[in-house]
């Protein structure tokens, strides 16, 4: 089996590559051409994908129809996972058109190309809980109405409906995973969980004194990316294409993330966090909580990583990255100097 993963250099691209390679797939992973220092391949290196002979990295920008066509006609893909996106919600308020180009037009380019040249290829779209936005029910499932609160959410809604339309109009195996927030040590540093765990590690290693954040009241249903890419793969190996919510069903606040991350290194977040209006959004999503019942019953999917363990894993990873050995740090009663990993 041959899989194409767009947006392979992101968090999910790395985990999905590792999963599919482990299942014996040949994987072609793409992202747009960036500067030539190859730093965008860091995650793929860390999960061991780059050294696997069944993995090939190539460049492709989903906003360019001709390069999408060239890729899809150059070889046969059994399955395409479209993870490519401008995925940072705050940035979408600054660059709504660019976000829409990638997150909606890019999806149309892929769907059109599959329709024209490779109709049997299965297509996965990375839909998101951000589409639910301002919710009026306790738990969101596949039937919950959308009320997006950002240009990112609006573009993802449009893409979601396009996938549904290509499925109905052309009988294509096209489906969307409506994934709630998922994090890991490979999460982008701009997202709130990783910003906090990286900030904690910088405070411990005395590189900074505090962290500036926006609202601490937002609540999200946060799971682990490794569990969530498993959900994607399960959706793509069903007999019929269907959309699925992937979530834990448990909600926490930004304050909970702070509480866990700081107390893990023996500090009180109240002494280190300041609020900064620059990180507030014109309209935000106050609370999300997913109902993954359909994924549980039809796919047999279950999350395996506990929220608190995930945040601690991220703090430990960032401590290590900032030259503090977490084990020595705890054994020496919280001395970063004694635990310097040099
Ligand atoms: P991510 O880390 O931001 O990765 C996004 C990927 O898209 C990167 O490889 C990026 O390349 C690539 N990309 C950006 N512009 C592109 C373009 N014009 N053409 C092709 N590729 C482009 O995102 P993620 O967290 O892995 O999420 C993967 C997907 O799931 C995204 O579509 C996201 O919107 C969606 N999603 C994420 C979550 C979550 O909580 N993580 C939840 C629901 C849905 P560079 O590395 O070169 O920038
Ligand atoms: O970590 P966030 O930036 O994630 P957000 O906006 O929920 O989006 C992520 O999850 C979506 C799934 O629902 C994905 F589709 C999307 O691609 C992305 O992966 O922010 C979470 C919450 C927000 O309410 C934000 O306002 O945290 C709040 N927050 C408070 N201070 C902050 C900050 N967010 C960020 N990024 N940085 C802050 O300083």
Short mmCIF file of C-alpha atoms and ligand atoms in Angstrom, two decimals:
data_model
loop_
_atom_site.label_atom_id
_atom_site.label_comp_id
_atom_site.label_asym_id
_atom_site.label_seq_id
_atom_site.Cartn_x
_atom_site.Cartn_y
_atom_site.Cartn_z
CA UNK A 1 0.00 0.00 0.00
CA UNK A 2 1.24 3.48 -0.88
CA UNK A 3 0.14 6.54 1.12
CA UNK A 4 0.59 10.21 0.32
CA UNK A 5 0.63 12.49 3.37
CA UNK A 6 0.40 16.22 2.71
CA UNK A 7 1.63 18.44 5.55
CA UNK A 8 3.97 15.63 6.58
CA UNK A 9 6.38 17.94 8.40
CA UNK A 10 3.77 18.88 11.02
CA UNK A 11 2.98 17.15 14.31
CA UNK A 12 0.41 14.73 12.90
CA UNK A 13 2.42 14.08 9.74
CA UNK A 14 5.29 12.75 11.83
CA UNK A 15 3.12 10.46 13.96
CA UNK A 16 1.08 9.23 10.98
CA UNK A 17 4.24 8.49 8.96
CA UNK A 18 5.61 6.42 11.84
CA UNK A 19 2.31 4.55 12.19
CA UNK A 20 1.92 3.74 8.47
CA UNK A 21 5.57 2.74 8.05
CA UNK A 22 5.09 0.41 11.02
CA UNK A 23 2.12 -1.12 9.18
CA UNK A 24 4.32 -1.79 6.13
CA UNK A 25 3.09 1.09 3.97
CA UNK A 26 5.26 2.92 1.50
CA UNK A 27 4.88 6.60 2.45
CA UNK A 28 5.41 9.70 0.31
CA UNK A 29 5.28 12.77 2.52
CA UNK A 30 5.07 16.32 1.22
CA UNK A 31 5.16 19.92 2.37
CA UNK A 32 5.83 23.19 0.52
CA UNK A 33 9.42 24.03 -0.32
CA UNK A 34 10.97 26.09 2.48
CA UNK A 35 14.50 27.40 3.00
CA UNK A 36 17.16 24.82 2.37
CA UNK A 37 18.31 24.19 5.96
CA UNK A 38 15.95 21.20 6.30
CA UNK A 39 14.94 22.23 9.85
CA UNK A 40 11.32 21.45 8.91
CA UNK A 41 12.29 17.75 8.71
CA UNK A 42 13.17 17.67 12.44
CA UNK A 43 10.01 15.84 13.55
CA UNK A 44 10.34 13.24 10.80
CA UNK A 45 13.89 12.64 11.94
CA UNK A 46 12.82 12.33 15.59
CA UNK A 47 10.15 9.68 14.85
CA UNK A 48 12.59 7.70 12.68
CA UNK A 49 10.67 8.15 9.40
CA UNK A 50 13.48 9.80 7.45
CA UNK A 51 15.82 6.86 7.81
CA UNK A 52 13.16 4.33 6.73
CA UNK A 53 13.77 3.16 3.14
CA UNK A 54 9.99 3.07 2.54
CA UNK A 55 9.68 6.80 3.26
CA UNK A 56 10.20 9.48 0.63
CA UNK A 57 10.00 13.23 1.22
CA UNK A 58 8.98 15.56 -1.62
CA UNK A 59 7.79 19.15 -1.95
CA UNK A 60 4.24 20.06 -2.92
CA UNK A 61 2.13 23.13 -2.19
CA UNK A 62 -1.57 22.21 -2.05
CA UNK A 63 -2.55 25.67 -3.29
CA UNK A 64 -0.89 24.96 -6.65
CA UNK A 65 -3.24 22.79 -8.75
CA UNK A 66 -0.58 21.90 -11.30
CA UNK A 67 1.84 20.60 -8.68
CA UNK A 68 -0.97 18.59 -7.05
CA UNK A 69 -1.87 17.09 -10.47
CA UNK A 70 1.79 16.33 -11.15
CA UNK A 71 2.15 14.48 -7.85
CA UNK A 72 -1.06 12.47 -8.24
CA UNK A 73 -0.28 11.43 -11.81
CA UNK A 74 3.38 10.64 -11.09
CA UNK A 75 2.64 7.45 -9.14
CA UNK A 76 -0.26 5.45 -7.72
CA UNK A 77 -1.49 6.28 -4.23
CA UNK A 78 -3.94 3.97 -2.49
CA UNK A 79 -4.67 6.59 0.10
CA UNK A 80 -4.11 10.32 0.57
CA UNK A 81 -4.14 11.94 4.00
CA UNK A 82 -4.54 15.69 3.66
CA UNK A 83 -2.97 17.18 6.77
CA UNK A 84 -1.71 20.32 5.02
CA UNK A 85 -3.01 23.50 6.64
CA UNK A 86 -2.32 26.90 8.04
CA UNK A 87 -3.34 25.41 11.38
CA UNK A 88 -2.79 28.28 13.81
CA UNK A 89 -6.20 29.80 14.57
CA UNK A 90 -4.83 33.16 15.78
CA UNK A 91 -2.87 33.61 12.53
CA UNK A 92 -6.06 33.07 10.51
CA UNK A 93 -7.42 36.41 11.80
CA UNK A 94 -4.29 38.09 10.42
CA UNK A 95 -4.20 36.17 7.12
CA UNK A 96 -7.75 35.05 6.32
CA UNK A 97 -7.18 34.80 2.55
CA UNK A 98 -3.95 32.85 2.75
CA UNK A 99 -5.57 30.55 5.33
CA UNK A 100 -8.55 29.96 3.03
CA UNK A 101 -6.28 29.30 0.04
CA UNK A 102 -4.53 26.49 1.90
CA UNK A 103 -7.34 25.13 4.07
CA UNK A 104 -10.14 25.22 1.46
CA UNK A 105 -8.80 25.75 -2.08
CA UNK A 106 -6.01 23.28 -1.35
CA UNK A 107 -8.59 20.63 -0.50
CA UNK A 108 -10.50 21.33 -3.72
CA UNK A 109 -7.26 20.94 -5.71
CA UNK A 110 -6.70 17.51 -4.18
CA UNK A 111 -10.32 16.36 -4.60
CA UNK A 112 -10.42 17.52 -8.24
CA UNK A 113 -7.16 15.82 -9.04
CA UNK A 114 -8.29 12.53 -7.49
CA UNK A 115 -11.61 12.80 -9.36
CA UNK A 116 -9.83 13.37 -12.68
CA UNK A 117 -6.88 11.00 -12.43
CA UNK A 118 -7.24 8.45 -9.63
CA UNK A 119 -10.83 7.93 -8.58
CA UNK A 120 -10.13 4.78 -6.51
CA UNK A 121 -7.68 6.61 -4.24
CA UNK A 122 -9.09 7.05 -0.74
CA UNK A 123 -9.02 10.59 0.69
CA UNK A 124 -8.79 11.73 4.31
CA UNK A 125 -9.49 15.35 5.27
CA UNK A 126 -8.26 16.84 8.54
CA UNK A 127 -11.46 18.45 9.82
CA UNK A 128 -11.54 19.99 13.25
CA UNK A 129 -13.59 20.67 16.38
CA UNK A 130 -12.94 24.36 15.64
CA UNK A 131 -15.86 24.02 13.17
CA UNK A 132 -18.27 23.60 16.13
CA UNK A 133 -17.04 26.91 17.56
CA UNK A 134 -19.70 28.48 19.75
CA UNK A 135 -21.45 25.38 21.01
CA UNK A 136 -24.85 25.07 22.67
CA UNK A 137 -24.65 21.44 23.75
CA UNK A 138 -22.55 19.64 26.33
CA UNK A 139 -20.77 17.22 23.97
CA UNK A 140 -20.27 17.57 20.22
CA UNK A 141 -20.74 14.67 17.83
CA UNK A 142 -20.96 14.14 14.05
CA UNK A 143 -24.48 15.69 13.97
CA UNK A 144 -23.74 18.85 15.95
CA UNK A 145 -24.23 22.03 13.92
CA UNK A 146 -21.25 24.20 13.03
CA UNK A 147 -20.75 27.75 14.30
CA UNK A 148 -17.13 28.58 13.42
CA UNK A 149 -15.49 31.51 15.22
CA UNK A 150 -12.41 32.14 13.09
CA UNK A 151 -11.39 32.33 9.42
CA UNK A 152 -9.62 29.02 10.10
CA UNK A 153 -12.87 27.43 11.27
CA UNK A 154 -14.85 28.88 8.35
CA UNK A 155 -12.38 27.51 5.77
CA UNK A 156 -12.33 24.10 7.46
CA UNK A 157 -16.17 24.02 7.38
CA UNK A 158 -16.11 24.75 3.63
CA UNK A 159 -13.57 21.97 3.08
CA UNK A 160 -15.63 19.59 5.22
CA UNK A 161 -18.70 20.18 3.06
CA UNK A 162 -16.62 19.82 -0.13
CA UNK A 163 -15.47 16.38 1.00
CA UNK A 164 -19.06 15.36 1.74
CA UNK A 165 -20.11 16.66 -1.68
CA UNK A 166 -17.41 14.75 -3.61
CA UNK A 167 -18.39 11.61 -1.70
CA UNK A 168 -22.07 12.02 -2.60
CA UNK A 169 -21.66 13.39 -6.14
CA UNK A 170 -18.87 11.17 -7.45
CA UNK A 171 -19.00 8.15 -5.13
CA UNK A 172 -15.44 8.78 -3.97
CA UNK A 173 -14.04 7.25 -0.78
CA UNK A 174 -13.59 10.61 0.90
CA UNK A 175 -14.03 11.18 4.61
CA UNK A 176 -13.27 13.70 7.31
CA UNK A 177 -11.97 13.10 10.79
CA UNK A 178 -13.37 15.76 13.10
CA UNK A 179 -10.47 15.79 15.49
CA UNK A 180 -10.48 17.68 18.77
CA UNK A 181 -7.25 19.31 20.00
CA UNK A 182 -4.37 16.87 20.20
CA UNK A 183 -0.94 17.57 21.54
CA UNK A 184 2.45 15.93 22.12
CA UNK A 185 6.12 16.82 22.46
CA UNK A 186 5.99 17.41 18.68
CA UNK A 187 3.26 20.07 18.95
CA UNK A 188 4.07 23.45 17.37
CA UNK A 189 5.50 25.86 19.92
CA UNK A 190 2.80 28.49 19.22
CA UNK A 191 -0.07 26.35 20.54
CA UNK A 192 -1.02 26.96 24.16
CA UNK A 193 -0.05 23.58 25.71
CA UNK A 194 3.41 23.55 24.13
CA UNK A 195 3.92 27.27 24.76
CA UNK A 196 3.33 26.51 28.45
CA UNK A 197 5.53 23.37 28.66
CA UNK A 198 8.33 25.09 26.73
CA UNK A 199 7.91 28.17 28.94
CA UNK A 200 8.17 26.05 32.11
CA UNK A 201 11.41 24.48 30.83
CA UNK A 202 12.83 27.93 30.00
CA UNK A 203 11.92 29.21 33.49
CA UNK A 204 13.56 26.18 35.13
CA UNK A 205 16.69 26.60 33.00
CA UNK A 206 16.73 30.33 33.84
CA UNK A 207 16.33 31.50 30.26
CA UNK A 208 13.23 33.53 31.13
CA UNK A 209 11.23 34.75 34.11
CA UNK A 210 7.61 34.43 32.99
CA UNK A 211 5.06 33.42 30.33
CA UNK A 212 2.58 35.78 28.65
CA UNK A 213 -0.75 34.25 27.72
CA UNK A 214 -4.23 35.26 26.56
CA UNK A 215 -7.36 33.94 28.23
CA UNK A 216 -6.82 31.22 30.84
CA UNK A 217 -10.53 30.33 30.90
CA UNK A 218 -10.74 28.55 27.52
CA UNK A 219 -11.56 24.88 27.81
CA UNK A 220 -10.59 22.19 25.35
CA UNK A 221 -10.90 18.43 24.98
CA UNK A 222 -7.16 17.65 24.69
CA UNK A 223 -5.87 14.22 23.65
CA UNK A 224 -2.55 12.77 22.49
CA UNK A 225 -1.61 13.03 18.78
CA UNK A 226 -0.35 9.43 18.67
CA UNK A 227 -3.83 8.18 19.62
CA UNK A 228 -5.50 10.52 17.12
CA UNK A 229 -3.51 9.48 14.04
CA UNK A 230 -4.51 5.90 14.89
CA UNK A 231 -8.13 7.10 14.63
CA UNK A 232 -7.40 8.57 11.17
CA UNK A 233 -5.98 5.28 9.94
CA UNK A 234 -8.93 3.30 11.34
CA UNK A 235 -11.38 5.55 9.44
CA UNK A 236 -9.51 4.96 6.21
CA UNK A 237 -9.65 1.18 6.45
CA UNK A 238 -13.45 0.85 6.79
CA UNK A 239 -15.64 -0.61 4.04
CA UNK A 240 -17.55 2.67 3.62
CA UNK A 241 -16.32 6.27 3.92
CA UNK A 242 -17.82 8.04 6.94
CA UNK A 243 -16.95 11.05 9.10
CA UNK A 244 -15.93 10.47 12.72
CA UNK A 245 -15.36 12.62 15.80
CA UNK A 246 -12.11 11.75 17.58
CA UNK A 247 -11.95 13.11 21.13
CA UNK A 248 -11.48 12.00 24.74
CA UNK A 249 -14.83 13.27 26.05
CA UNK A 250 -13.03 15.12 28.89
CA UNK A 251 -12.51 18.87 29.02
CA UNK A 252 -9.82 20.92 30.80
CA UNK A 253 -9.00 24.63 30.97
CA UNK A 254 -5.79 26.46 30.07
CA UNK A 255 -5.49 27.01 33.84
CA UNK A 256 -5.47 23.21 34.35
CA UNK A 257 -2.56 22.92 31.88
CA UNK A 258 -0.68 25.59 33.86
CA UNK A 259 -1.43 23.90 37.17
CA UNK A 260 -0.11 20.51 36.00
CA UNK A 261 2.93 21.82 34.11
CA UNK A 262 4.21 24.13 36.86
CA UNK A 263 3.49 21.82 39.80
CA UNK A 264 5.36 19.04 37.93
CA UNK A 265 8.55 21.10 38.51
CA UNK A 266 7.54 22.27 41.99
CA UNK A 267 6.47 25.81 41.01
CA UNK A 268 3.22 27.78 41.39
CA UNK A 269 2.05 29.13 38.02
CA UNK A 270 0.56 32.23 39.66
CA UNK A 271 4.10 33.50 40.29
CA UNK A 272 5.09 33.26 36.61
CA UNK A 273 2.11 33.90 34.33
CA UNK A 274 0.97 37.28 33.07
CA UNK A 275 -1.95 37.96 30.78
CA UNK A 276 -1.34 39.91 27.60
CA UNK A 277 -4.06 41.32 25.34
CA UNK A 278 -1.91 40.47 22.29
CA UNK A 279 -2.86 36.82 22.75
CA UNK A 280 -6.63 37.43 22.95
CA UNK A 281 -8.59 36.65 19.75
CA UNK A 282 -11.30 38.82 18.13
CA UNK A 283 -13.65 35.89 18.73
CA UNK A 284 -12.64 32.73 20.53
CA UNK A 285 -14.13 29.31 21.25
CA UNK A 286 -14.79 29.23 25.00
CA UNK A 287 -15.39 25.50 25.44
CA UNK A 288 -15.28 22.24 23.47
CA UNK A 289 -15.98 18.68 24.55
CA UNK A 290 -16.18 15.81 22.06
CA UNK A 291 -18.46 12.81 22.06
CA UNK A 292 -16.43 9.99 20.44
CA UNK A 293 -19.21 7.35 20.82
CA UNK A 294 -19.36 6.62 17.07
CA UNK A 295 -15.58 6.10 16.81
CA UNK A 296 -15.73 3.87 19.90
CA UNK A 297 -18.53 1.68 18.60
CA UNK A 298 -17.78 1.53 14.86
CA UNK A 299 -13.98 1.74 14.82
CA UNK A 300 -13.20 0.33 18.26
CA UNK A 301 -11.06 3.46 18.81
CA UNK A 302 -10.14 4.49 22.38
CA UNK A 303 -7.76 7.17 23.66
CA UNK A 304 -4.93 5.65 25.70
CA UNK A 305 -3.05 8.65 27.11
CA UNK A 306 -4.25 10.50 30.19
CA UNK A 307 -4.26 14.33 30.00
CA UNK A 308 -2.03 14.85 33.04
CA UNK A 309 0.51 12.26 31.83
CA UNK A 310 0.59 13.95 28.42
CA UNK A 311 1.36 17.42 29.87
CA UNK A 312 4.09 15.92 32.08
CA UNK A 313 5.57 14.09 29.06
CA UNK A 314 5.69 17.44 27.21
CA UNK A 315 7.35 19.23 30.17
CA UNK A 316 9.98 16.47 30.47
CA UNK A 317 10.68 16.61 26.73
CA UNK A 318 11.11 20.40 26.87
CA UNK A 319 13.31 20.23 30.00
CA UNK A 320 15.59 17.85 28.11
CA UNK A 321 15.59 20.13 25.06
CA UNK A 322 16.68 23.01 27.29
CA UNK A 323 19.53 20.93 28.71
CA UNK A 324 17.93 19.92 32.00
CA UNK A 325 17.79 16.17 32.62
CA UNK A 326 14.31 15.71 34.16
CA UNK A 327 15.36 12.69 36.25
CA UNK A 328 18.42 14.43 37.75
CA UNK A 329 16.31 17.57 38.27
CA UNK A 330 13.83 15.70 40.43
CA UNK A 331 16.56 13.67 42.22
CA UNK A 332 18.43 16.85 43.16
CA UNK A 333 15.33 18.45 44.64
CA UNK A 334 14.73 20.89 41.78
CA UNK A 335 18.19 22.21 41.03
CA UNK A 336 18.51 23.01 37.33
CA UNK A 337 22.26 23.62 37.72
CA UNK A 338 22.87 20.21 39.25
CA UNK A 339 20.67 18.63 36.57
CA UNK A 340 22.29 20.40 33.64
CA UNK A 341 22.37 17.87 30.85
CA UNK A 342 25.74 18.93 29.49
P1 LIG B 1 0.87 21.51 11.81
O1 LIG B 1 1.86 20.93 12.76
O2 LIG B 1 0.68 22.98 11.78
O3 LIG B 1 1.27 21.00 10.32
C1 LIG B 1 0.71 21.58 9.17
C2 LIG B 1 1.45 21.06 7.96
O4 LIG B 1 0.89 21.69 6.78
C3 LIG B 1 2.96 21.38 7.92
O5 LIG B 1 3.64 20.28 7.36
C4 LIG B 1 3.04 22.56 6.96
O6 LIG B 1 4.29 22.68 6.31
C5 LIG B 1 1.96 22.14 5.96
N1 LIG B 1 1.53 23.22 5.08
C6 LIG B 1 1.35 24.53 5.35
N2 LIG B 1 0.99 25.19 4.24
C7 LIG B 1 0.94 24.28 3.23
C8 LIG B 1 0.67 24.33 1.85
N3 LIG B 1 0.35 25.48 1.24
N4 LIG B 1 0.75 23.20 1.10
C9 LIG B 1 1.09 22.03 1.69
N5 LIG B 1 1.36 21.90 3.00
C10 LIG B 1 1.29 23.02 3.76
O7 LIG B 1 -0.56 20.85 12.03
P2 LIG B 1 -0.95 19.50 12.82
O8 LIG B 1 -1.19 19.84 14.25
O9 LIG B 1 -0.04 18.43 12.45
O10 LIG B 1 -2.41 19.24 12.20
C11 LIG B 1 -2.55 18.49 10.99
C12 LIG B 1 -3.89 18.81 10.36
O11 LIG B 1 -4.94 18.52 11.27
C13 LIG B 1 -4.07 20.28 9.97
O12 LIG B 1 -4.85 20.30 8.81
C14 LIG B 1 -4.87 20.87 11.12
O13 LIG B 1 -5.62 21.98 10.68
C15 LIG B 1 -5.74 19.70 11.49
N6 LIG B 1 -6.17 19.60 12.88
C16 LIG B 1 -5.26 19.67 13.89
C17 LIG B 1 -5.68 19.52 15.19
C18 LIG B 1 -4.70 19.56 16.34
O14 LIG B 1 -5.14 19.72 17.49
N7 LIG B 1 -3.42 19.35 16.10
C19 LIG B 1 -7.04 19.32 15.48
C20 LIG B 1 -7.94 19.24 14.42
C21 LIG B 1 -7.50 19.36 13.11
P3 LIG B 1 5.51 23.48 7.04
O15 LIG B 1 6.01 22.58 8.12
O16 LIG B 1 6.51 23.68 5.98
O17 LIG B 1 4.90 24.74 7.56
O1 LIG B 2 -3.64 25.98 21.52
P1 LIG B 2 -4.53 26.85 20.74
O2 LIG B 2 -3.90 27.87 19.86
O3 LIG B 2 -5.50 25.87 19.94
P2 LIG B 2 -6.91 26.11 19.20
O4 LIG B 2 -7.14 27.52 18.91
O5 LIG B 2 -7.95 25.39 20.00
O6 LIG B 2 -6.67 25.35 17.81
C1 LIG B 2 -6.03 24.08 17.76
O7 LIG B 2 -7.00 23.07 17.88
C2 LIG B 2 -7.97 23.03 16.82
C3 LIG B 2 -8.93 21.89 17.14
O8 LIG B 2 -10.05 22.42 17.83
C4 LIG B 2 -7.22 22.78 15.52
F1 LIG B 2 -8.11 22.66 14.50
C5 LIG B 2 -6.27 23.94 15.26
O9 LIG B 2 -5.53 23.68 14.07
C6 LIG B 2 -5.28 24.00 16.42
O10 LIG B 2 -4.49 22.84 16.41
O11 LIG B 2 -5.52 27.66 21.72
C7 LIG B 2 -6.35 27.01 22.66
C8 LIG B 2 -7.00 28.06 23.56
C9 LIG B 2 -7.64 29.21 22.80
O12 LIG B 2 -8.89 29.53 23.36
C10 LIG B 2 -6.70 30.37 23.01
O13 LIG B 2 -7.31 31.64 22.98
O14 LIG B 2 -5.98 28.65 24.38
C11 LIG B 2 -6.17 30.04 24.41
N1 LIG B 2 -4.90 30.71 24.69
C12 LIG B 2 -4.66 31.50 25.77
N2 LIG B 2 -3.43 32.02 25.69
C13 LIG B 2 -3.80 30.73 23.92
C14 LIG B 2 -2.86 31.56 24.56
N3 LIG B 2 -3.52 30.10 22.75
C15 LIG B 2 -2.29 30.30 22.22
N4 LIG B 2 -1.98 29.65 21.07
N5 LIG B 2 -1.36 31.12 22.80
C16 LIG B 2 -1.61 31.77 23.96
O15 LIG B 2 -0.76 32.52 24.47
#
